[in-house]
XYZ file of C-alpha atoms in Angstrom:
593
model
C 44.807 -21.662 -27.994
C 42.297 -18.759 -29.117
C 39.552 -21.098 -28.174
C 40.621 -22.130 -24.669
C 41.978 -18.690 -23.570
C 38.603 -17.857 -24.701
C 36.683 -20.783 -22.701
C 38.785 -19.395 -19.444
C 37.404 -16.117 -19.989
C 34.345 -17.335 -19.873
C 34.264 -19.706 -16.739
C 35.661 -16.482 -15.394
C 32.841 -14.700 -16.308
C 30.555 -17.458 -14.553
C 32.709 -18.139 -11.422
C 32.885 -14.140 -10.499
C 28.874 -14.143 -11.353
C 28.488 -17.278 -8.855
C 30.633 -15.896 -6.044
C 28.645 -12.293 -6.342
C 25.417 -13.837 -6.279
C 26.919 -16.168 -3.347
C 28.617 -13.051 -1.908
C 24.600 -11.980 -1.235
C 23.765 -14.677 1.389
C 23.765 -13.056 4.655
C 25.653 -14.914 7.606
C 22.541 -14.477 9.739
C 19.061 -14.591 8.601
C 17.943 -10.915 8.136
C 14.806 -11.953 9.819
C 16.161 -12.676 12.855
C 18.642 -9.720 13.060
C 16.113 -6.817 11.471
C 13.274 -6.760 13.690
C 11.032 -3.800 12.571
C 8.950 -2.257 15.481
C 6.666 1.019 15.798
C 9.839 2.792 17.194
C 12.359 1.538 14.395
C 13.930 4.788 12.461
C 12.837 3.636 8.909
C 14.314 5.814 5.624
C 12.272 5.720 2.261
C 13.763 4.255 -0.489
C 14.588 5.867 -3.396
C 12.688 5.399 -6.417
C 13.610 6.071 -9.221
C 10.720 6.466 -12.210
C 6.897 6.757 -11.991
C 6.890 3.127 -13.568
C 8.715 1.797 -10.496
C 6.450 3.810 -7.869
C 3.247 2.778 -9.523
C 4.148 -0.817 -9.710
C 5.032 -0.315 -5.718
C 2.271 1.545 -5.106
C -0.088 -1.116 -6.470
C 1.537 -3.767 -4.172
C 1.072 -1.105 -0.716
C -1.956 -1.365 -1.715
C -2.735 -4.823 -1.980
C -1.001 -5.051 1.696
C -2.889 -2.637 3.029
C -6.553 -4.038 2.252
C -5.114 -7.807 2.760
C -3.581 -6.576 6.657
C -7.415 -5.492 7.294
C -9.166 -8.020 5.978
C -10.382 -6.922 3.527
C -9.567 -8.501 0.506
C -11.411 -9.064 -1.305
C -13.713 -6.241 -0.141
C -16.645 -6.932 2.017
C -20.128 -6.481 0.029
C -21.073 -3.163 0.085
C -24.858 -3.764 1.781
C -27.100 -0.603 2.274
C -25.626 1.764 4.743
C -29.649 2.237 5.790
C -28.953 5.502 6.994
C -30.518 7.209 9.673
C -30.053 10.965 10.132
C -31.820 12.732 12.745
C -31.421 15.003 15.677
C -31.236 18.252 13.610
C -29.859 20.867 15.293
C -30.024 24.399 13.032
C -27.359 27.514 13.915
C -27.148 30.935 11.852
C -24.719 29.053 9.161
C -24.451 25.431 9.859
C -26.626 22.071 11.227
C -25.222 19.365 12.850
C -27.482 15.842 12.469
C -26.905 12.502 14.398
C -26.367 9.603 11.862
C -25.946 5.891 12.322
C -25.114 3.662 9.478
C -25.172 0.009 8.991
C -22.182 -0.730 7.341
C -22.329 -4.187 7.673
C -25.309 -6.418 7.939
C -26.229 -5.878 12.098
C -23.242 -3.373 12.569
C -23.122 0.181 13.543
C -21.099 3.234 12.926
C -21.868 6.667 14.538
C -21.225 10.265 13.915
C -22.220 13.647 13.197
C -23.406 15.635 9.763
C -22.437 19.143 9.324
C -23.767 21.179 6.519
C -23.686 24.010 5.299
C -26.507 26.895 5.422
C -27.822 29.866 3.206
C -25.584 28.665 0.444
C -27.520 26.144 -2.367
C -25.120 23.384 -5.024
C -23.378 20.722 -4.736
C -21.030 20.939 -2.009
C -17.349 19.192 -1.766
C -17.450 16.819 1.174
C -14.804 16.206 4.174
C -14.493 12.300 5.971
C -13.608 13.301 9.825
C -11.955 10.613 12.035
C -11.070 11.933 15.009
C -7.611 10.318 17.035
C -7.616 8.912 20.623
C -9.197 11.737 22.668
C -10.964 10.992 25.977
C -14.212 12.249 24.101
C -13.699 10.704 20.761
C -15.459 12.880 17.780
C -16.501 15.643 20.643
C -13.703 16.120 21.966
C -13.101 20.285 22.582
C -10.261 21.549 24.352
C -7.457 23.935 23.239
C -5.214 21.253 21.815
C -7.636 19.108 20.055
C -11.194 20.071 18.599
C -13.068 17.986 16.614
C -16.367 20.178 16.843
C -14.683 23.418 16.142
C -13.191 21.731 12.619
C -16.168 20.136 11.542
C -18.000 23.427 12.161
C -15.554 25.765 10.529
C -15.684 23.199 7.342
C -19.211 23.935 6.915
C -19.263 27.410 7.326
C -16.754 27.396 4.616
C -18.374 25.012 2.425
C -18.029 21.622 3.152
C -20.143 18.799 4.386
C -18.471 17.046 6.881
C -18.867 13.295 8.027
C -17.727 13.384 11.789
C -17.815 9.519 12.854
C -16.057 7.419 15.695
C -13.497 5.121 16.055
C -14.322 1.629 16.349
C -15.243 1.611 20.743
C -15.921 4.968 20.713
C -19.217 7.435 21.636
C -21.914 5.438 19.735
C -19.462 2.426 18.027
C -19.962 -0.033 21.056
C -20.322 -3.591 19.574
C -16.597 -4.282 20.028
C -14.080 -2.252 22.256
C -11.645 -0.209 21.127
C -8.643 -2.644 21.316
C -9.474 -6.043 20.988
C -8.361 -9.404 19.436
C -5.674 -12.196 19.909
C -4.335 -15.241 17.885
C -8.126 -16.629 16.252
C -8.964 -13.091 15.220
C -5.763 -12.611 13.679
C -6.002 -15.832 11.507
C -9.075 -14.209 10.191
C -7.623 -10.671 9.360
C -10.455 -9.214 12.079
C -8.938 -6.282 13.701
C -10.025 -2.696 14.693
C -7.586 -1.426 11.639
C -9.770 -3.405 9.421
C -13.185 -2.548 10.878
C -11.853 0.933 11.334
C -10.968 1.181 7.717
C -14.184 -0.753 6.327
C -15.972 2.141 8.492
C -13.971 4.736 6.613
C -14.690 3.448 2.869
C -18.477 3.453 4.065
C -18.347 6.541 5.549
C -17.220 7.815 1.811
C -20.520 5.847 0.769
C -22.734 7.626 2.564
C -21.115 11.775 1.448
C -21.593 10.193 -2.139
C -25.088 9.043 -1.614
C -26.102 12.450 -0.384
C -28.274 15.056 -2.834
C -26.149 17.964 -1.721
C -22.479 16.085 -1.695
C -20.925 16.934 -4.782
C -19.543 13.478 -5.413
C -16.083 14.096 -7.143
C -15.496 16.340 -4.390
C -14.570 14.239 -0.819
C -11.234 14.834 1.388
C -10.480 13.865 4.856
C -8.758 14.506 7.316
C -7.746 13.603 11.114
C -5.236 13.517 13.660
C -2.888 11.249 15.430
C -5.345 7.994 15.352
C -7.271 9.791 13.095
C -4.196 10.604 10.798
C -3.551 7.541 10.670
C -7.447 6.551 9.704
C -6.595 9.647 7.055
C -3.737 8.258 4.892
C -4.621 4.539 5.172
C -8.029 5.248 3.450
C -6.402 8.050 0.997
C -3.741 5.111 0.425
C -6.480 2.562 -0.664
C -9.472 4.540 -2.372
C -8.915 6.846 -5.014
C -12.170 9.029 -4.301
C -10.633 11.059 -1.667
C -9.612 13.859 -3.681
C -7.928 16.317 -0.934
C -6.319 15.267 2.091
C -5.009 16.307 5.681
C -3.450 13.574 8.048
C -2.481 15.502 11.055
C 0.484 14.865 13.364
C 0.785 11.241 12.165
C 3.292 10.951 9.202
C 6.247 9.585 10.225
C 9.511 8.064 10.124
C 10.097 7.281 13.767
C 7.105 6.271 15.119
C 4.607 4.495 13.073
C 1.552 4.125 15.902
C 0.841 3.293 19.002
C -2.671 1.741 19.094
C -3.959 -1.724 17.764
C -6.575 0.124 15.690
C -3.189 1.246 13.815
C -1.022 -1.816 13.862
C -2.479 -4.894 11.975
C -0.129 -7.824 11.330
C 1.350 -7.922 8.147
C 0.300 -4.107 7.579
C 3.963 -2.724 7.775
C 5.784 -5.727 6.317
C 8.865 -3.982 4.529
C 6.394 -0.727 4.596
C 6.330 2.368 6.815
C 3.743 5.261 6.935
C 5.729 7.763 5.042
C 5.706 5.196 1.820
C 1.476 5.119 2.533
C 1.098 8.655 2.821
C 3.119 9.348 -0.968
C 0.176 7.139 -2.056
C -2.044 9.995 -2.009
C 0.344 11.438 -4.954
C -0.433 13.390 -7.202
C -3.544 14.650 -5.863
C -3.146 17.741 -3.150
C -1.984 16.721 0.498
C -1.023 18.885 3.664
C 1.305 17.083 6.120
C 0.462 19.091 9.359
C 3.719 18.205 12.056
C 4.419 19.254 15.099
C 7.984 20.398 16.890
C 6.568 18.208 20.033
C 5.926 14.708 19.004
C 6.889 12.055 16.191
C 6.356 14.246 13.139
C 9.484 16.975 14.554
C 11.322 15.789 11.564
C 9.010 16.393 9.383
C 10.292 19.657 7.118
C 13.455 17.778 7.118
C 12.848 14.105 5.940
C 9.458 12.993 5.282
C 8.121 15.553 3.463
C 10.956 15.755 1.256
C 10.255 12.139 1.294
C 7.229 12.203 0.360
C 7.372 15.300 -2.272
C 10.263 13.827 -4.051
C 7.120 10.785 -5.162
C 5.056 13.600 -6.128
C 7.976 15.189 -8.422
C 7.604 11.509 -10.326
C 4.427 13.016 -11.115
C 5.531 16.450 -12.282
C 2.887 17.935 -9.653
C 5.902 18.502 -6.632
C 3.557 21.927 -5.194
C 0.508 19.669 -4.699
C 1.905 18.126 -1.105
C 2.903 20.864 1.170
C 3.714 20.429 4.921
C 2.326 23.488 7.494
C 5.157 22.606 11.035
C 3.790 23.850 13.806
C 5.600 24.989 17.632
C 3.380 22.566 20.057
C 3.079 19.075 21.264
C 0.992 16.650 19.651
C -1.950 18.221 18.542
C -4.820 19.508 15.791
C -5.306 22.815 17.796
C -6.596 26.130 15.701
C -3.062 27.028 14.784
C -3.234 23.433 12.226
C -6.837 23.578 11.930
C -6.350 26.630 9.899
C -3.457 25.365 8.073
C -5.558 22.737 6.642
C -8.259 25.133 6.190
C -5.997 27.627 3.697
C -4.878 24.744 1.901
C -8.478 22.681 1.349
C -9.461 26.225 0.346
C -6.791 26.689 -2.229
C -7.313 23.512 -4.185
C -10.832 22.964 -3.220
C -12.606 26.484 -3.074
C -10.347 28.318 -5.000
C -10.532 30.662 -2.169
C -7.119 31.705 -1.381
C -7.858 34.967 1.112
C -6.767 33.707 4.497
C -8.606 36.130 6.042
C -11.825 34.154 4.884
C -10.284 30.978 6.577
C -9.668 31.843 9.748
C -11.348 30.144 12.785
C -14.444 31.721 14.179
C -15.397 30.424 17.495
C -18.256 27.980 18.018
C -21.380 27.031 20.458
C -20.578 23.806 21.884
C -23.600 21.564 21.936
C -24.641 19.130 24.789
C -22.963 15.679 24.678
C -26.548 13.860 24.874
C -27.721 16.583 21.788
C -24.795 14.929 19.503
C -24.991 11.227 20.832
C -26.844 8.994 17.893
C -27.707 6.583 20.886
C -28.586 9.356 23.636
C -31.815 7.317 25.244
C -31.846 4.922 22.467
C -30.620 1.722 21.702
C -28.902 0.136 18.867
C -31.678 -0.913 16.174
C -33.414 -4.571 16.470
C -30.716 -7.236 15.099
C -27.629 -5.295 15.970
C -24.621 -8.032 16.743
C -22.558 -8.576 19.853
C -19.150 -8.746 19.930
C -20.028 -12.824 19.039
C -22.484 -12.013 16.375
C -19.748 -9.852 14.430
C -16.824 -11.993 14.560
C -18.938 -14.780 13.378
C -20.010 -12.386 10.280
C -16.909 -11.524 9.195
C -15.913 -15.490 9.331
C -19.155 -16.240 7.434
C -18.081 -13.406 5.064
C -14.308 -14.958 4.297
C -16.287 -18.324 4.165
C -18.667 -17.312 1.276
C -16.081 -15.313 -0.905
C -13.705 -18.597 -0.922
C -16.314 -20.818 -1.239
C -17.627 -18.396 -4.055
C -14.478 -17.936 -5.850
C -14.743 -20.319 -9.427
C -11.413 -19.156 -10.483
C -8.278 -21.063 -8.840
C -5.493 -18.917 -9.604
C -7.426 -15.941 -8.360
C -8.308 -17.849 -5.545
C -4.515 -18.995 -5.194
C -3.567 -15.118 -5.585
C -5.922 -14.038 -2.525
C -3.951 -16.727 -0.188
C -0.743 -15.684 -1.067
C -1.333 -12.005 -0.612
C -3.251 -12.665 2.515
C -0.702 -14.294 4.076
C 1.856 -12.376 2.804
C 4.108 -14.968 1.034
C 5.447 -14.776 -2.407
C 6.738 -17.081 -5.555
C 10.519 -15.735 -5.690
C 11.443 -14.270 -8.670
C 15.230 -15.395 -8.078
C 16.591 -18.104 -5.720
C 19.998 -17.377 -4.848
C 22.349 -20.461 -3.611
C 25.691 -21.667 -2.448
C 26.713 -25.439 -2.588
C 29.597 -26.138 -0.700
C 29.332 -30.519 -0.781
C 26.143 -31.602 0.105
C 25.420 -28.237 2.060
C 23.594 -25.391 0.690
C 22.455 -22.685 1.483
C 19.156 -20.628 -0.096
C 18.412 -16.746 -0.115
C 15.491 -14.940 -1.947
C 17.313 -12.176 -3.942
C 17.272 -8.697 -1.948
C 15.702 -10.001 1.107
C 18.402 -11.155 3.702
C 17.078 -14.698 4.461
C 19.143 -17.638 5.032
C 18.095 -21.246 4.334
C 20.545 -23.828 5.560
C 20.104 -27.342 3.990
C 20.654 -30.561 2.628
C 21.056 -31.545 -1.281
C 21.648 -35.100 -2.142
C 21.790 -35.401 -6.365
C 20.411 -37.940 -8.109
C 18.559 -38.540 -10.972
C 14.399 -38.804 -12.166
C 12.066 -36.402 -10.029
C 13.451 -34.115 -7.529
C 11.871 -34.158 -3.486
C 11.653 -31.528 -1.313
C 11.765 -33.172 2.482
C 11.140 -30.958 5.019
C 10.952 -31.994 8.693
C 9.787 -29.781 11.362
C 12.958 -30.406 13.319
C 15.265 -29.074 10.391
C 17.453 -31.037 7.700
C 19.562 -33.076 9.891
C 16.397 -34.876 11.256
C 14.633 -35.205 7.681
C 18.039 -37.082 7.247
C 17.744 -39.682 9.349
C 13.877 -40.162 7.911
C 12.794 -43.656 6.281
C 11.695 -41.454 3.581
C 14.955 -39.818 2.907
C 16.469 -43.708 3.202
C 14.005 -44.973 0.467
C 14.943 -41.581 -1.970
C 18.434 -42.422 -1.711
C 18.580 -45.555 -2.232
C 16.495 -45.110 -5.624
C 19.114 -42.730 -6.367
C 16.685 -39.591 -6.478
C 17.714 -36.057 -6.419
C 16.636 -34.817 -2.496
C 16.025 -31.381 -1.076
C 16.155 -31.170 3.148
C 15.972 -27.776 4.657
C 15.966 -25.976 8.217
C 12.979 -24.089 7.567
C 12.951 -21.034 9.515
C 13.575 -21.296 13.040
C 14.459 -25.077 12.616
C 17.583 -27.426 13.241
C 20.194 -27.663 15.316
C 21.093 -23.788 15.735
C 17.859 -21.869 16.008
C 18.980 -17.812 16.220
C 17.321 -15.914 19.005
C 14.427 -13.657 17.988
C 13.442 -10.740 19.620
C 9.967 -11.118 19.664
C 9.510 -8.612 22.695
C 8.143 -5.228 20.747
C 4.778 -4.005 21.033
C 2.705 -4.808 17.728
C 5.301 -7.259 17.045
C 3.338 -9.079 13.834
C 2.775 -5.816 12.196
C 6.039 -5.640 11.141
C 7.491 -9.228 11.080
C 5.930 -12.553 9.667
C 5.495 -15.230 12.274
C 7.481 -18.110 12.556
C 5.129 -20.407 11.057
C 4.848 -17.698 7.535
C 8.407 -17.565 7.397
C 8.460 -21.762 7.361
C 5.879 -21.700 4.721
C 7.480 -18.963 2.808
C 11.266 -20.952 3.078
C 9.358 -23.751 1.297
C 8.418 -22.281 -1.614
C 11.844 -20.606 -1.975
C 13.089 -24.324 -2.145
C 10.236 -25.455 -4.414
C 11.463 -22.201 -6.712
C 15.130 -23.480 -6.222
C 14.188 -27.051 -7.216
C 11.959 -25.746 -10.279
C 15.217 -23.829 -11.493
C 17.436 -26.440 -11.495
C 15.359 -29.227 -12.531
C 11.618 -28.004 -14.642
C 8.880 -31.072 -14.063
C 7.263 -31.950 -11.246
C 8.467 -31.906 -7.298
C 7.565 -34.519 -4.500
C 6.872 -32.451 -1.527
C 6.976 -34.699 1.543
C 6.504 -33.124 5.549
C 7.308 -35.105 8.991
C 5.862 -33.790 11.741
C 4.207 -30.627 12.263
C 5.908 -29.736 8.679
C 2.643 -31.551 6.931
C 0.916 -28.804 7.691
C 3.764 -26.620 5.860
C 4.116 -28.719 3.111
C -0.144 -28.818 2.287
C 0.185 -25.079 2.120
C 3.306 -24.870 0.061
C 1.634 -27.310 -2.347
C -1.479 -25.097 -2.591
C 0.571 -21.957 -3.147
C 3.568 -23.031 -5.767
C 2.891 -22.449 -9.475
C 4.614 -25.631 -10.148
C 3.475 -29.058 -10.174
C 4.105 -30.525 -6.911
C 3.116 -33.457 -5.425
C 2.330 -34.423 -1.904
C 2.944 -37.278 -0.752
C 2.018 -36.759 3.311
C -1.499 -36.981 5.094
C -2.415 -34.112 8.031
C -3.024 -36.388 10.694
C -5.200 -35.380 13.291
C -5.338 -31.201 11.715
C -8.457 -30.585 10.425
C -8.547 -26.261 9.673
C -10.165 -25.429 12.901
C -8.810 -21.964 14.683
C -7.139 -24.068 17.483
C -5.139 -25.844 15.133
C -4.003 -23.383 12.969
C -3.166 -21.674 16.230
C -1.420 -24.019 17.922
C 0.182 -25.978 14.949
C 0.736 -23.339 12.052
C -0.381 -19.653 13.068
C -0.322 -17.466 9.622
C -2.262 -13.940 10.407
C -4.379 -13.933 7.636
C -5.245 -17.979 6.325
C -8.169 -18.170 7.279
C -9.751 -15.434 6.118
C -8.488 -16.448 3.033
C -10.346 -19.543 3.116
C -8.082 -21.827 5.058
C -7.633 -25.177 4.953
C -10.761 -25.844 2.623
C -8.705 -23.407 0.171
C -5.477 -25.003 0.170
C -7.033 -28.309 -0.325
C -9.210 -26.998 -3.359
C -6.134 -25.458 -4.810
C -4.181 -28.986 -4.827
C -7.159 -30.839 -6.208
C -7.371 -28.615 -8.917
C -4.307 -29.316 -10.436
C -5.190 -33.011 -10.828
């Protein structure tokens, strides 16, 4: 009697475990009833130990760099700088500079250094946001002239340099790019960002840059250009985004909203990156960042407590509309002096005025033109394919190459597949993420099969294949893959810089296949027949590519053969092909023979 009563305890124990872990299947797919936009009030979650930050911290990371392309990184070619166009005042020079920072591509700005001081000075990366006039821009609210000046009286040298589209950046437009330059990660985020890490490059490379000394800082675009390259590259030592941190509004522009950049991720979790080395979060009562004394900077602080370092983020709120006006300039001036001069007089960091210098005197390409073999808009698209071409191609190591798909597709092996049999329904769910997977699972014996058709379960069903798997009495796995079957949930695909913050439909398919091929793994270890119908042979090739597992295929493509147009109109993934594609997926599945 001892025994059974203590066998009922125990199927108690596992029935109460199965209906909680059932109990986390969401009626509705989370994916198409949380639709993330710019405009979506987002809270920062709470962690709880430095261990759990850094481990998060690492993956932001990895998002951030895959959302622009650029992982792996780009070769770092010479920057083949060319500085000229001095222009000497009592205490400062300004020089034009154009740098190649990829092979045929150029960035421009402005140099500001100090004079009548000698040594090594700390440095300052200057993007400058969406004004009319781009890194000249000088009017009451916005300056970017009167900063960079006031920097080098001070100090610093400053790297002024333009937004991708802007004053002398004119091989691509500001905003540009649509379906084919999404596949391949190319994006005026990534070039934007590539632009920034050079710019870095170049205030190292210079004799009178002291090296372990480089901050940045910008506003509105430009804070946004601030924390993403603070986020991803650990030589910015002091920073300053302006106006741009926060939890209501995320950004406005293309240049700021890359698909797959904000995927479960929001701009207060990328500025706490910077932690634990010294940030100012300059806000405004007037725009976005009105909340800021109230929620993200405690937000953001509470990541620096993990550190023990909570006084090196402060946040300066100032009474105007959107802005970097003198009132913030000098806010960011007291507090780069403080950690950076060990100057903490304010009186020595105020804002003197300054001589405003003709456009065409400041203009790298006033009556020039771009050097001999600069690209067109053509010539640099076609790089940056050549690029993603070379480094798969290049790539010797298959489960590094199987890693860069993954992340640059944003897809993942679950860790846990929850699920809920009811007969020969079930449903799937990935642990903590609010999907839903309706499907099919017929038991058997020998091998399992995962069928998926791109018409759902139901029509899988009624397959030959299915037929010729039951009959040999063979375990079979049929699934609505996202968005299939017979009742396919609106999705409000209507918000601006919708694939920023929500997979397409064709990731999500591809992602609900390897939660089955996890499920199936679970449940029965060995190999797994993967078989796709339809448009779902595309799926299934990339599914087979990605899983850890042994699978095997056991479908041909048909008439798909990698190119952009068929990836875009038969399996759109932001991100596949610069991660090699088709070619890759197919090298990943011969491997494993």
């Amino acid at each position: 009697m001892r025994y059974i009563a203590r066998l009922m305890r125990n199927l108690s124990i596992l029935l109460a475990t199965a209906l909680a872990l059932a109990s986390q299947i969401p009626e509705q797919d989370a994916r198409n009833t949380n639709v993330p936009n710019t405009d979506t009030h987002f809270t920062m979650p709470v962690y709880r130990s430095l261990a759990e930050w850094e481990a998060r911290k690492v993956r932001l990371r990895t998002q951030i760099l895959a959302a622009a392309g650029l992982l792996p990184m780009p070769e770092r070619t010479p920057l083949n700088p060319r500085i000229f166009g001095r222009i000497e005042n009592k205490d400062y020079s300004i020089e034009k500079v154009l740098l190649e920072t990829l092979p045929g591509y150029y960035l421009g700005g402005n140099l500001y250094r100090p004079l009548g001081r000698s040594g090594r000075f700390p440095a300052v990366a200057s993007p400058h946001g969406h004004w009319n006039y781009g890194r000249l821009e000088h009017q009451p609210l916005g300056s970017i002239p009167a900063r960079c000046i006031n920097l080098a009286r001070q100090g610093y040298v400053v790297f002024a340099y333009d937004m991708v589209g802007y004053n002398d950046t004119i091989q691509t437009p500001h905003t540009f790019g649509g379906p084919a330059e999404q596949l391949w990660s190319f994006s005026p985020l990534g070039l934007q960002l590539w632009n920034s890490i050079r710019a870095v490059d170049f205030l190292q490379s210079l004799p009178d840059v002291d090296p372990d000394r480089i901050g940045a800082t910008g506003a509105s675009g430009g804070g946004t250009q601030t924390f993403l390259l603070m986020a991803v590259d650990d030589r910015i030592k002091f920073a300053a985004p302006v106006n741009m941190v926060s939890a209501i509004m995320q950004g406005g522009c293309v240049c700021e909203n890359a698909p797959n950049l904000r995927l479960g991720a929001f701009n207060v979790e990328f500025a706490a990156m910077m932690a634990p080395r010294p940030l100012l979060l300059v806000s405004a009562t007037g725009d976005w960042t009105r909340n800021t004394p109230q929620e993200e900077f405690p937000a953001v602080r509470s990541i620096y407590a993990l550190y023990g370092q909570p006084d090196n983020v402060e946040n300066v709120h100032i009474d105007a509309p959107h802005n970097y006006n003198q009132a913030s300039r000098e806010a960011v001036y007291r507090f780069f002096g403080k950690h950076v001069l060990g100057e903490t007089d304010p009186k020595k960091l105020t804002e003197r005025s300054i001589r405003v210098e003709k456009l065409q005197d400041m203009l790298a390409l006033h009556n020039r033109t771009l050097p001999a073999g600069a690209l067109d808009y053509a010539g640099l698209f076609r790089l940056w394919k050549d690029m993603a071409r070379r480094q798969a191609a290049e790539c010797r190591d298959l489960e590094m190459l199987r890693e860069r798909l993954r992340l640059n597709v944003a897809v993942e092996w679950p860790g846990e597949v929850l699920s809920e049999l009811r007969g020969e329904r079930i449903l799937l769910s990935r642990a903590g993420k609010g999907d839903r997977i309706p499907g099919i699972w017929l038991d058997g014996t020998g091998a399992p099969a995962l069928i998926v058709h791109s018409e759902g379960a139901e029509a899988a069903r009624r397959s030959p294949e299915v037929s010729a798997l039951f009959k040999a009495k063979r375990p079979v796995l049929m699934i609505d893959a996202f968005q299939t079957g017979s009742a396919v949930a609106p999705r409000d695909r209507s918000h601006r810089h919708f694939l920023c913050f929500n997979q397409s439909d064709d990731a999500n398919r591809l992602q609900d296949l390897l939660t089955a091929l996890r499920w199936l793994s679970q449940r029965r270890p060995g190999p797994v027949e993967l078989i796709g119908l339809g448009k779902a042979r595309v799926w299934c090739l990339f599914a087979a590519a990605l899983a850890p597992v042994e699978v095997k295929m056991a479908s041909s493509l048909g008439e798909f053969t990698g190119s952009d147009q068929d990836f875009v109109e038969q399996f759109f993934v932001p991100g596949i092909q610069r991660a090699g594609g088709l070619e890759t997926a197919l090298r990943l599945i011969a491997g494993r023979r």
